[in-house]
Short mmCIF file of C-alpha atoms in Angstrom, two decimals:
data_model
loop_
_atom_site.label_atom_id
_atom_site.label_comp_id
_atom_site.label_asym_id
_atom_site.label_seq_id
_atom_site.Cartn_x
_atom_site.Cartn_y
_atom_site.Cartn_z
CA UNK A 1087 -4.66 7.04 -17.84
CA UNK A 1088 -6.73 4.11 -18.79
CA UNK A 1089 -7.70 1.27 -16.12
CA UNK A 1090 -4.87 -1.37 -15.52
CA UNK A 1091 -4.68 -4.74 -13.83
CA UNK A 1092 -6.89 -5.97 -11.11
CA UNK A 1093 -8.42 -9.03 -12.89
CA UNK A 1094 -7.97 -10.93 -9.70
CA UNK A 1095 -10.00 -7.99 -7.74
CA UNK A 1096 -12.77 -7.64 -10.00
CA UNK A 1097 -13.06 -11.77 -10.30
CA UNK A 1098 -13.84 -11.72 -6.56
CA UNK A 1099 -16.27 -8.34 -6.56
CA UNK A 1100 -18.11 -10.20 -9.02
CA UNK A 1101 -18.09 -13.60 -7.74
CA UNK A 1102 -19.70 -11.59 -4.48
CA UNK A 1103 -21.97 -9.70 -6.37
CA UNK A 1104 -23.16 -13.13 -7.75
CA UNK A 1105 -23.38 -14.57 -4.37
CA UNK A 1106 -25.42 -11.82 -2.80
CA UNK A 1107 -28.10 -12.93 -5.20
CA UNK A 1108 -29.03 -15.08 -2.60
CA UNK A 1109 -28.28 -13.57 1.09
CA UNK A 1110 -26.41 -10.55 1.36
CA UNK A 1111 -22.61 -10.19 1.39
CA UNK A 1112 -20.16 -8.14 3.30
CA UNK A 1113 -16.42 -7.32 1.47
CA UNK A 1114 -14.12 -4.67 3.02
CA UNK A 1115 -11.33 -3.42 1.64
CA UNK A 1116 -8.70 -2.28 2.49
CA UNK A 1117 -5.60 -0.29 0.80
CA UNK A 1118 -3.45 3.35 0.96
CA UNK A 1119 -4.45 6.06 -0.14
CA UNK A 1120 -4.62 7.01 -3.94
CA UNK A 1121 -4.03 3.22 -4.64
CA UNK A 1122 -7.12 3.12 -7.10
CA UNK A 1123 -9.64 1.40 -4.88
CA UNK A 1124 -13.09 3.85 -5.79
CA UNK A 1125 -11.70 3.24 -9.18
CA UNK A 1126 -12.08 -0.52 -8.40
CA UNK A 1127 -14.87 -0.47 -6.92
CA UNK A 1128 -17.13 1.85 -9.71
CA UNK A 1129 -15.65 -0.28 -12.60
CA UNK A 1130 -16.77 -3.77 -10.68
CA UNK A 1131 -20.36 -1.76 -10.29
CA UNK A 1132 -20.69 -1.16 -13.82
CA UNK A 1133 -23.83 -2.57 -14.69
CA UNK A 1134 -25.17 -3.11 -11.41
CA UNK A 1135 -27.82 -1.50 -10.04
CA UNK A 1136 -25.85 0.14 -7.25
CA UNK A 1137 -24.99 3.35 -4.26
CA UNK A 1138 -21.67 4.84 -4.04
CA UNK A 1139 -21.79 6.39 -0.63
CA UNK A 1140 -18.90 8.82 0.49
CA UNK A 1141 -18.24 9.33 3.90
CA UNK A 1142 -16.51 12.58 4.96
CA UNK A 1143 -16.41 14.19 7.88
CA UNK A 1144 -19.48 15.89 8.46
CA UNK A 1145 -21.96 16.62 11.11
CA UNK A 1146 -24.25 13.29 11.12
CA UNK A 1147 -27.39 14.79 9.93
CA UNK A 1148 -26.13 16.72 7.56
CA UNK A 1149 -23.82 13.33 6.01
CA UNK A 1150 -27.24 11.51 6.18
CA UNK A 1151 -29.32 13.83 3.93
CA UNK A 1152 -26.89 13.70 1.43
CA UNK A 1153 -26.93 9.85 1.31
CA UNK A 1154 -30.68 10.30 1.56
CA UNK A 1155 -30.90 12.21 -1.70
CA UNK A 1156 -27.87 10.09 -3.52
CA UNK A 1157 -29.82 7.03 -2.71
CA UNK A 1158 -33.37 8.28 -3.74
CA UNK A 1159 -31.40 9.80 -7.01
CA UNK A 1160 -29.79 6.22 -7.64
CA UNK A 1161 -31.72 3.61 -6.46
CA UNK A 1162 -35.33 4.92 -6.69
CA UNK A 1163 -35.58 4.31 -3.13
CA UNK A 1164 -37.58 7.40 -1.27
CA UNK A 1165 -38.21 7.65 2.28
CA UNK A 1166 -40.64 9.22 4.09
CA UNK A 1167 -39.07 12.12 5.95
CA UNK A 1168 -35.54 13.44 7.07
CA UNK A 1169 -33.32 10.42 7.89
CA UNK A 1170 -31.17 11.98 10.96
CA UNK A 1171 -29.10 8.95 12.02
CA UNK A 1172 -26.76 6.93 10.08
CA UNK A 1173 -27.97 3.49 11.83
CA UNK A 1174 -31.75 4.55 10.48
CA UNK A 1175 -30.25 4.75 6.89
CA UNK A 1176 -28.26 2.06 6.74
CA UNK A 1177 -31.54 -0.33 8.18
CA UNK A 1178 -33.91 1.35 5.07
CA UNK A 1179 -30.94 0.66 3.03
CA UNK A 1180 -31.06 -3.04 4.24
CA UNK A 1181 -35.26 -3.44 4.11
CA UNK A 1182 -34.79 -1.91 0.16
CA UNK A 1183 -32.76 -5.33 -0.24
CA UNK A 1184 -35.32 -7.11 0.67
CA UNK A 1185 -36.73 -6.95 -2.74
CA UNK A 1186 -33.81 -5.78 -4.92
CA UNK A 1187 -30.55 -6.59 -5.62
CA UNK A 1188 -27.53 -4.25 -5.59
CA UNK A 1189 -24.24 -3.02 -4.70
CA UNK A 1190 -24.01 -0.73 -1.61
CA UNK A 1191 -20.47 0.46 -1.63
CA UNK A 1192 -19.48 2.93 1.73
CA UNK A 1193 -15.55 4.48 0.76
CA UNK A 1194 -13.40 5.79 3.44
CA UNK A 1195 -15.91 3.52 5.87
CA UNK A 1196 -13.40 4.26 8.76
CA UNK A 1197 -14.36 7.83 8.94
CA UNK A 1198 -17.69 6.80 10.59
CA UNK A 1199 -15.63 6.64 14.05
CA UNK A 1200 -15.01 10.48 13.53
CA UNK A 1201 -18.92 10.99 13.19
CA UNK A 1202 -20.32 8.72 15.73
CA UNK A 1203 -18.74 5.78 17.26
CA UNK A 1204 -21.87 3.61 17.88
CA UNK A 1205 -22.24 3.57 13.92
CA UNK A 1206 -20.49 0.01 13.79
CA UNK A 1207 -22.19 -1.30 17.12
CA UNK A 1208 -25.56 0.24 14.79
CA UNK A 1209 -24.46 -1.35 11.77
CA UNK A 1210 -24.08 -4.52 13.12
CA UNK A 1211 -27.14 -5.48 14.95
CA UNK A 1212 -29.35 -3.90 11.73
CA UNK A 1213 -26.91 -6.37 9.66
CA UNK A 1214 -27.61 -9.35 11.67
CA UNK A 1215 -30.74 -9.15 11.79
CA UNK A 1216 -31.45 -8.67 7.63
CA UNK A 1217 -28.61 -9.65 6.07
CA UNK A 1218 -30.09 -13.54 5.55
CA UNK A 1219 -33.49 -12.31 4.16
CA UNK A 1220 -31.85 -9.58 1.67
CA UNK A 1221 -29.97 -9.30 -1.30
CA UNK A 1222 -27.30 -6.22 -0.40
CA UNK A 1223 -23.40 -6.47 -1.48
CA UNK A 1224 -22.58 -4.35 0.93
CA UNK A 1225 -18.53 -3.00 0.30
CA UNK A 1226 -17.11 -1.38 3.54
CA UNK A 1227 -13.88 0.50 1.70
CA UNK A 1228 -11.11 2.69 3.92
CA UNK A 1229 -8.00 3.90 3.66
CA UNK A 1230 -6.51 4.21 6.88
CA UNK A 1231 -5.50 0.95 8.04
CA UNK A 1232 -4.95 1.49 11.34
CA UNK A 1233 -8.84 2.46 11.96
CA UNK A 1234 -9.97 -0.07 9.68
CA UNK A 1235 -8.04 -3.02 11.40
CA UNK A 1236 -9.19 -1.88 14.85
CA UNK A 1237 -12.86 -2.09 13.46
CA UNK A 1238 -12.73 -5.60 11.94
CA UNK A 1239 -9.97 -7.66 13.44
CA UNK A 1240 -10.47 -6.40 17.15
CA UNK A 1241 -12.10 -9.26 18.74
CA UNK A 1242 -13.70 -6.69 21.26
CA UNK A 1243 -15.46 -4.38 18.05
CA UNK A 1244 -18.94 -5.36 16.57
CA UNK A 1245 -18.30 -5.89 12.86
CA UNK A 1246 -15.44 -8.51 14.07
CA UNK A 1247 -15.96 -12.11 12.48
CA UNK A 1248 -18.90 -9.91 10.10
CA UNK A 1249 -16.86 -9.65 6.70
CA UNK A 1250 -17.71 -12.27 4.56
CA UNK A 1251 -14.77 -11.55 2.34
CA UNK A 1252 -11.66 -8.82 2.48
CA UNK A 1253 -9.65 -7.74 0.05
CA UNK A 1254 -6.37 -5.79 0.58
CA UNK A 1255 -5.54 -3.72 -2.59
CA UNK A 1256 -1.91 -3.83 -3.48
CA UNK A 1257 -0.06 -1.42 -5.73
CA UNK A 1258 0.37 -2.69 -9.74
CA UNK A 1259 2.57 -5.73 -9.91
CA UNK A 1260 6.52 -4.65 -11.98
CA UNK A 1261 4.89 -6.11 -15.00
CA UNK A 1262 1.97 -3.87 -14.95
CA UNK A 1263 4.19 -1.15 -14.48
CA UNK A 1264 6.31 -2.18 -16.91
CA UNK A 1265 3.19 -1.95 -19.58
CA UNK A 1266 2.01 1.29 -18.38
CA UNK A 1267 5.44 2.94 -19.61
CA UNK A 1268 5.63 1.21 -22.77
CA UNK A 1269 2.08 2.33 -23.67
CA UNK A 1270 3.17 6.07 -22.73
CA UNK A 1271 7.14 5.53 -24.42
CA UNK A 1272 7.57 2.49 -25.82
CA UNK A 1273 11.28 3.56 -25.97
CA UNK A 1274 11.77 3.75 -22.54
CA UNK A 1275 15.24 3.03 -20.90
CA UNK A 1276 15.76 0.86 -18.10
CA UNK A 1277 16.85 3.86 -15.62
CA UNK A 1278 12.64 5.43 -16.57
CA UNK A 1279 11.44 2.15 -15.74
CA UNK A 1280 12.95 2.29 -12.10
CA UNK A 1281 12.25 5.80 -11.35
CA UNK A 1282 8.81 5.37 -11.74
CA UNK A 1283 9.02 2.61 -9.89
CA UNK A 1284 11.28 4.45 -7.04
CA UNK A 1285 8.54 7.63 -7.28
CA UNK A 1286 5.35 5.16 -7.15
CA UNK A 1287 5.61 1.76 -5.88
CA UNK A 1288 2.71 0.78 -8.38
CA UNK A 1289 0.43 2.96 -6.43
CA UNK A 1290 -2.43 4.35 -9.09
CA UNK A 1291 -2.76 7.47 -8.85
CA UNK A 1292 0.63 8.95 -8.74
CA UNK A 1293 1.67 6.23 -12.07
CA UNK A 1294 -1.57 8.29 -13.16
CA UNK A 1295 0.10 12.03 -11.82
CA UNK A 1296 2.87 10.98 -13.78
CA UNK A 1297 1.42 9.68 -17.33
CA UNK A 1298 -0.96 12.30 -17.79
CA UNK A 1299 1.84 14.96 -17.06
CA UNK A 1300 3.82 12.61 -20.09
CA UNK A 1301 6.50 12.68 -17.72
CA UNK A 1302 7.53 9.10 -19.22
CA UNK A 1303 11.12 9.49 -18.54
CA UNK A 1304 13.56 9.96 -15.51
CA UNK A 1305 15.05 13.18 -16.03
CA UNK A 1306 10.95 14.59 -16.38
CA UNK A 1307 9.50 12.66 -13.54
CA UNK A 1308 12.33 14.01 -10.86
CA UNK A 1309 11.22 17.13 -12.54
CA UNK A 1310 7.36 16.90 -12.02
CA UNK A 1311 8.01 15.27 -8.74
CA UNK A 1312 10.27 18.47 -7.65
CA UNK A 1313 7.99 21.05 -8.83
CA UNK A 1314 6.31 23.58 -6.44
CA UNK A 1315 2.87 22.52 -7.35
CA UNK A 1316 3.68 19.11 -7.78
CA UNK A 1317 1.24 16.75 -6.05
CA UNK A 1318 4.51 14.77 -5.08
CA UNK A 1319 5.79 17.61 -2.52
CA UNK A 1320 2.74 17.83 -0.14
CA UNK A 1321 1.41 14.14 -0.56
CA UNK A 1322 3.44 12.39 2.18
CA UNK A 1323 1.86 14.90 5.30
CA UNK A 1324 -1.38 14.27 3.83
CA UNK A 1325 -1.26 10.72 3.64
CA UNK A 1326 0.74 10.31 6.87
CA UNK A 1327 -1.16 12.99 9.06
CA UNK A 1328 -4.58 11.33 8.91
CA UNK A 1329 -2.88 8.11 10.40
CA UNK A 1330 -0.76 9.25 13.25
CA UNK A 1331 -3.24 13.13 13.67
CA UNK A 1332 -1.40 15.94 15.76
CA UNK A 1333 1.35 12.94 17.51
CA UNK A 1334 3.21 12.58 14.35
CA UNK A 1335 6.28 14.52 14.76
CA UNK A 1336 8.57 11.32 16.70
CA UNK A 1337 7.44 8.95 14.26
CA UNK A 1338 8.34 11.31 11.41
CA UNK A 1339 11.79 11.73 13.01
CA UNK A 1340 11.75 7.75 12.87
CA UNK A 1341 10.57 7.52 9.20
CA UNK A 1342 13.50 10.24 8.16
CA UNK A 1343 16.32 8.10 9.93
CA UNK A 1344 15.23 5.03 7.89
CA UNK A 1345 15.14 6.51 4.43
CA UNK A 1346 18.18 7.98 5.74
CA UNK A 1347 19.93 4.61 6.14
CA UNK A 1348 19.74 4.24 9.90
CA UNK A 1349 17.73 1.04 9.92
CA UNK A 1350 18.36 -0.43 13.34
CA UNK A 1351 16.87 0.43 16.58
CA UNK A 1352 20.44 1.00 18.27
CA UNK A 1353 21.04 3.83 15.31
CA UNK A 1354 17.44 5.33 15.73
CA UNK A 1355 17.50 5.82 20.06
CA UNK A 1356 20.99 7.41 19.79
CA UNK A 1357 19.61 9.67 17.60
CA UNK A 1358 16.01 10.86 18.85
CA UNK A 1359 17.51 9.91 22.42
CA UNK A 1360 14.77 7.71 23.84
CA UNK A 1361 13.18 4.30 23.08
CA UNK A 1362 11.92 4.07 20.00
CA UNK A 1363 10.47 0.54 20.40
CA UNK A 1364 7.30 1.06 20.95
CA UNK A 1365 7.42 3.73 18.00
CA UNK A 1366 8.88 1.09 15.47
CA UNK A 1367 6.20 -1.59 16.56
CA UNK A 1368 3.15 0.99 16.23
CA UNK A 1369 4.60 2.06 12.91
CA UNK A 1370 5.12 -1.81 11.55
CA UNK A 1371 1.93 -3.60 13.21
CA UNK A 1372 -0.64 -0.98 13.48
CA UNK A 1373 0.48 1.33 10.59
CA UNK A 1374 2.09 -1.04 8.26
CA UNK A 1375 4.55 1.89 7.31
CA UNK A 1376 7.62 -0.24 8.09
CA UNK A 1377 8.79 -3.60 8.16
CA UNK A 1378 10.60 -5.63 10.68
CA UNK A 1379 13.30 -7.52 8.60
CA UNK A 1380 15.57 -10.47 9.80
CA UNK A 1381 17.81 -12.12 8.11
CA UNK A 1382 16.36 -15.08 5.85
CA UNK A 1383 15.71 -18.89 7.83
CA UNK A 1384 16.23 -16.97 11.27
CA UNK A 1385 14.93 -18.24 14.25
CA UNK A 1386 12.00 -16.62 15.92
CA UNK A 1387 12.67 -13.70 17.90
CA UNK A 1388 15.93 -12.98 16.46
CA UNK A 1389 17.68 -10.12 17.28
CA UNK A 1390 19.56 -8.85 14.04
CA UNK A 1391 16.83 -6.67 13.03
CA UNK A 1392 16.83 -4.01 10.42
CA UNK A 1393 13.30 -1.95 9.80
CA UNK A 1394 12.59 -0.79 5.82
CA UNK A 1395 10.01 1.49 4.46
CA UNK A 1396 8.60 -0.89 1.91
CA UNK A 1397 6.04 2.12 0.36
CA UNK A 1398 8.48 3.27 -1.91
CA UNK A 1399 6.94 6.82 -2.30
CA UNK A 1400 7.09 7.62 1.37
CA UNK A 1401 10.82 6.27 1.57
CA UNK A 1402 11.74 9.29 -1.36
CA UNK A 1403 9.16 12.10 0.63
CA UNK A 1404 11.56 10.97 3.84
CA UNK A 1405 14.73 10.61 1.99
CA UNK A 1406 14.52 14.07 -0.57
CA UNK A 1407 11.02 16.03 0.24
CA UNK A 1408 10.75 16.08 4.20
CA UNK A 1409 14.05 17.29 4.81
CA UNK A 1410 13.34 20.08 2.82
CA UNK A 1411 10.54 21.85 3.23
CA UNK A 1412 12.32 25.12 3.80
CA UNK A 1413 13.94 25.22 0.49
CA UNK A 1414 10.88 24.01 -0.91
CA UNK A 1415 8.93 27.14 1.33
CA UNK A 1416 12.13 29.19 0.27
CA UNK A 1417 11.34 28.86 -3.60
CA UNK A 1418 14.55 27.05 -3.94
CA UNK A 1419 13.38 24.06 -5.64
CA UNK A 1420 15.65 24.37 -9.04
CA UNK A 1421 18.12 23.18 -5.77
CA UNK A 1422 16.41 20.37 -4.73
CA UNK A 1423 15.89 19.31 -8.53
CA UNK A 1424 19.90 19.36 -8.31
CA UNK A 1425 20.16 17.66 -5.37
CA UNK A 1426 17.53 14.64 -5.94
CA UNK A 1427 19.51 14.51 -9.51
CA UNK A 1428 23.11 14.22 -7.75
CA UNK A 1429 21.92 11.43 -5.17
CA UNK A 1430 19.52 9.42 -7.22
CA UNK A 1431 22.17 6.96 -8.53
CA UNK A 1432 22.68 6.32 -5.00
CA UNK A 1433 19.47 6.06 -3.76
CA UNK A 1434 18.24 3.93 -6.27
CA UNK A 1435 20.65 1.18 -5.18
CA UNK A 1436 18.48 0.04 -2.87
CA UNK A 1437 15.30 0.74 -4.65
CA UNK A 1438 16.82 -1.60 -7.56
CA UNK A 1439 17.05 -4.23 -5.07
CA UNK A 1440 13.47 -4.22 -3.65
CA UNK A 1441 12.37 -4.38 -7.98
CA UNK A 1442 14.19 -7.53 -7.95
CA UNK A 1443 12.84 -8.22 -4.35
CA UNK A 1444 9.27 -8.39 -5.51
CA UNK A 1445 9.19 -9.76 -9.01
CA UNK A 1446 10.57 -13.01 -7.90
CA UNK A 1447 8.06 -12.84 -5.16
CA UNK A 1448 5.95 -11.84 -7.91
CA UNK A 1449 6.64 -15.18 -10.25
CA UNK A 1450 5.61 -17.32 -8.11
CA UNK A 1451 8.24 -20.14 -7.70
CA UNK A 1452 9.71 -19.52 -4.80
CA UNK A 1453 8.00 -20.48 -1.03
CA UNK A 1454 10.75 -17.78 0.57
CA UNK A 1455 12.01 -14.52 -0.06
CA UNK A 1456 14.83 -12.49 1.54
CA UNK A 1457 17.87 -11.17 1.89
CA UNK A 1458 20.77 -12.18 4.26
CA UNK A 1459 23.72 -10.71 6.69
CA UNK A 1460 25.89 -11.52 9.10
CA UNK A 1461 26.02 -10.18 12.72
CA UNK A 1462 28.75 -8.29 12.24
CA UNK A 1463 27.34 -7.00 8.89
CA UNK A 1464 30.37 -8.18 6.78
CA UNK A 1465 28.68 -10.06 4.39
CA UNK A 1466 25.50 -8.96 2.79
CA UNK A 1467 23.48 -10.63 -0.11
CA UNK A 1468 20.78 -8.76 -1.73
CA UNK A 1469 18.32 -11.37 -2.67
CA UNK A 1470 18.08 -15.05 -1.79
CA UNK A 1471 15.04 -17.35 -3.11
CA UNK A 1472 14.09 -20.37 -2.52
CA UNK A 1473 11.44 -23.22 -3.30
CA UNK A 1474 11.26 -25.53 -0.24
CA UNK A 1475 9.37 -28.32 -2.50
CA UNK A 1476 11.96 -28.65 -4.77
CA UNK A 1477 14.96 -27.69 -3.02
CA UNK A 1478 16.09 -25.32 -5.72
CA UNK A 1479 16.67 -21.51 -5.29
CA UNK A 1480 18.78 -18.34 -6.29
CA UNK A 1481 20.85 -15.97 -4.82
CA UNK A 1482 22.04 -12.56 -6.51
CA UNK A 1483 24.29 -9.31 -5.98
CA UNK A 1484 22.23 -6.60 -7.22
CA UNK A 1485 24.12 -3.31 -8.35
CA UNK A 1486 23.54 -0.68 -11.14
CA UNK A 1487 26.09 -1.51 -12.93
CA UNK A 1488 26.57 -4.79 -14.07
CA UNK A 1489 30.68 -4.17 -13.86
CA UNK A 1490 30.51 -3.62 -10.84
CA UNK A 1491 29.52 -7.39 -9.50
CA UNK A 1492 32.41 -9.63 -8.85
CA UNK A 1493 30.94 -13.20 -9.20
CA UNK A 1494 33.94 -14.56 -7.13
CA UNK A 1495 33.01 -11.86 -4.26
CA UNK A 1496 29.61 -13.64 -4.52
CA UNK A 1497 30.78 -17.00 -4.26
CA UNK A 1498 32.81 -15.88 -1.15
CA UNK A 1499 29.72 -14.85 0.69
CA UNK A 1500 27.72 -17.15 -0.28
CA UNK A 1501 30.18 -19.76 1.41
CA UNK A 1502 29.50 -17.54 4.74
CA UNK A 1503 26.14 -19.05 4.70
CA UNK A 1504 24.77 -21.36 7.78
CA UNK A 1505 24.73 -25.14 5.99
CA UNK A 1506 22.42 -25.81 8.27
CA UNK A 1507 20.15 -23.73 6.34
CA UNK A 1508 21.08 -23.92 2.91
CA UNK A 1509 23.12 -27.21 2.63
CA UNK A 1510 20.23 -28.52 0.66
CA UNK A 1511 19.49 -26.23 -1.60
CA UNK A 1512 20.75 -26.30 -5.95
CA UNK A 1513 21.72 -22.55 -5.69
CA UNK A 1514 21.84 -20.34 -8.63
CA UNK A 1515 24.26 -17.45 -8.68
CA UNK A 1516 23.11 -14.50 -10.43
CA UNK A 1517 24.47 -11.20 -11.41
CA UNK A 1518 21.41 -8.52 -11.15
CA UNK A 1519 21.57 -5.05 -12.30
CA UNK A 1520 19.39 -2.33 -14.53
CA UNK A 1521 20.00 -4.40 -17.82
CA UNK A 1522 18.10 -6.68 -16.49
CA UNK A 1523 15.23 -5.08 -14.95
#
């Protein structure tokens, strides 16, 4: 698949690169896995003289002759003898700045914890002390955001308050995905269009899975995605067991009940019997694998909570894969293709209204975002926008089917609403569904 998007990302690599011209410059970034961020960061390095260091999970000597060799082999830089410590390479590194300009870019960064955890305290006393009398864009890249977050927004770490700039990589915006399938089927139907969306989120690499499989419509990508060597099947332990390591299996239970439907705290203990409060704050502030949702123009602290998977590929693994992984081991997957087929009208209900969600956070014109519901959960609304400047905003029933929304059932909730809230707003009623998307 060709390289989409990320004008915005490259404008600020290169407006970096530019600055580092003059002192050197620290960027991290951050995003999930297989969101396209070495893809990123090797097409903002195109002609730059610059290192692409990977860090895996190797014995320390052994990670730091390899980077020794890469970096005589790329940058013409040789050292005199065997480099043993990562600190001692990262300070030649620095001193070759001195006199030349380039991109050092280190991916999966956070893995330097698993190697030797003085690395950062090592990293940033050699970067203090050259970083104003060299000419190194450094790029600190990882994927885990737990790790990374503990190593640059932890007051008590050493690269805290280092970064000169961050970026967090996001997944393709609806209108880049909406691009992507038209140059793979320009005939696509509105139900391909949200089943890519469902399957990927906009994350890279699995858009990528599924275009270069020409799995371009919905019927073919439940397919690929249900297929016993489909990347699709083992992807979510992967991606979720390098974040939470051997202590995963209550905060998989947790995950499950939400794609299940179960999204408040009350529905989640009586299930797993215990607490899960601690779980569900771990999993939304440390993780960022859930989100803590209230009801739109609540007051702080409110109670009415419901938590959401927002990563719309992990909310399918939960909701179709997870579950099972004994038919899958069993060979039975022409049952689970049934099964993902029978429920994804369903299913999809919800995914339709998170689309809707984030393009009209995507537009721009509107200062909140949200949905709303009562306490007693009798009256729902699936998206409510508004523009606090202008006092203008919109609020929609999103369904499927377009027959199936009764404006006058909308009017009647939307006359639930607090005044106190939304007295002021011109509200626009709108009927949402996959026509429209």
């Amino acid at each position: 698949m060709d390289f989409y998007d990320r004008e915005y990302e490259l404008n600020t690599l290169n407006r970096n690169w530019e600055q580092s011209a003059s002192h050197s410059m620290m960027t991290t970034m951050i995003g999930r896995r297989r969101i396209g961020k070495t893809s990123l960061l090797l097409k903002s390095a195109e002609g730059q003289k610059s290192l692409y260091l990977y860090v895996s999970k190797d014995n320390e000597q052994m990670l730091c002759r390899k980077f020794q060799q890469q970096a005589e082999r790329q940058l013409g830089l040789h050292i005199h003898g065997t480099v043993n410590s990562f600190g001692a390479l990262f300070e030649e590194l620095m001193i070759h700045g001195r006199i030349n300009h380039y991109t050092l870019i280190i991916d999966e960064f956070q893995n330097v914890l698993s190697i030797n955890k003085a690395i950062p305290s090592e990293i940033q006393d050699i970067w203090d002390r050259h970083k104003d009398s060299t000419y190194v864009n450094l790029i600190l890249c990882g994927s885990i955001y737990s790790m990374m977050k503990r190593i640059f927004e932890n007051g008590d770490e050493p690269l805290y308050g280092r970064r000169d700039s961050a970026i967090r990589l996001n997944p393709f915006r609806t209108d880049v995905l909406r691009k992507i399938l038209y140059d793979h089927n320009p005939n696509f139907k509105p139900d391909d269009l949200l089943c890519l969306y469902m399957l990927t989120g906009g994350v890279a690499k699995y858009v990528a899975l599924l275009m270069d499989a020409k799995a371009t419509t919905c019927a073919k990508m439940l397919k690929y995605a249900t297929t016993p060597d489909s990347p699709f099947i083992t992807e979510g332990i992967e991606l979720l067991v390098s974040e939470f390591g051997r202590d995963y299996g209550t905060y998989f239970s947790i995950l499950q009940l939400i794609a299940a439907g179960m999204t408040t705290q009350s529905e989640i203990d009586s299930v797993i019997g215990k607490n899960s409060g601690a779980y569900l704050g771990n999993l939304c502030d440390d993780y960022s694998f859930i989100t803590k949702n209230t009801p739109i123009f609540s007051n702080p602290g409110a109670r009415n909570i419901r938590w959401s998977i927002d990563d719309c590929y992990l909310r399918f693994w939960f909701r179709f894969i997870y579950p099972h992984q004994g038919m899958i081991e069993a060979g039975q997957t022409a049952l689970l293709q049934q099964y993902v087929t029978e429920n994804y009208e369903k299913f999809t209900g919800r995914t339709l209204e998170r689309w809707f969600q984030t393009k009209t956070m995507e537009s721009g014109n509107y200062t909140r975002i949200g949905n709303w519901w009562d306490k007693r959960g009798e009256n729902e609304l699936d998206l409510i926008a508004v523009n606090e400047f202008n006092n203008t905003g919109i609020i929609a029933e999103v369904k499927r089917n377009d027959r199936k929304i009764s404006m006058s059932v909308l009017e009647n909730k939307v006359a639930s609403l607090p005044p106190k809230n939304f007295a002021k707003y011109n509200l626009q009623l709108l009927a949402l569904s996959l026509k429209d998307l």
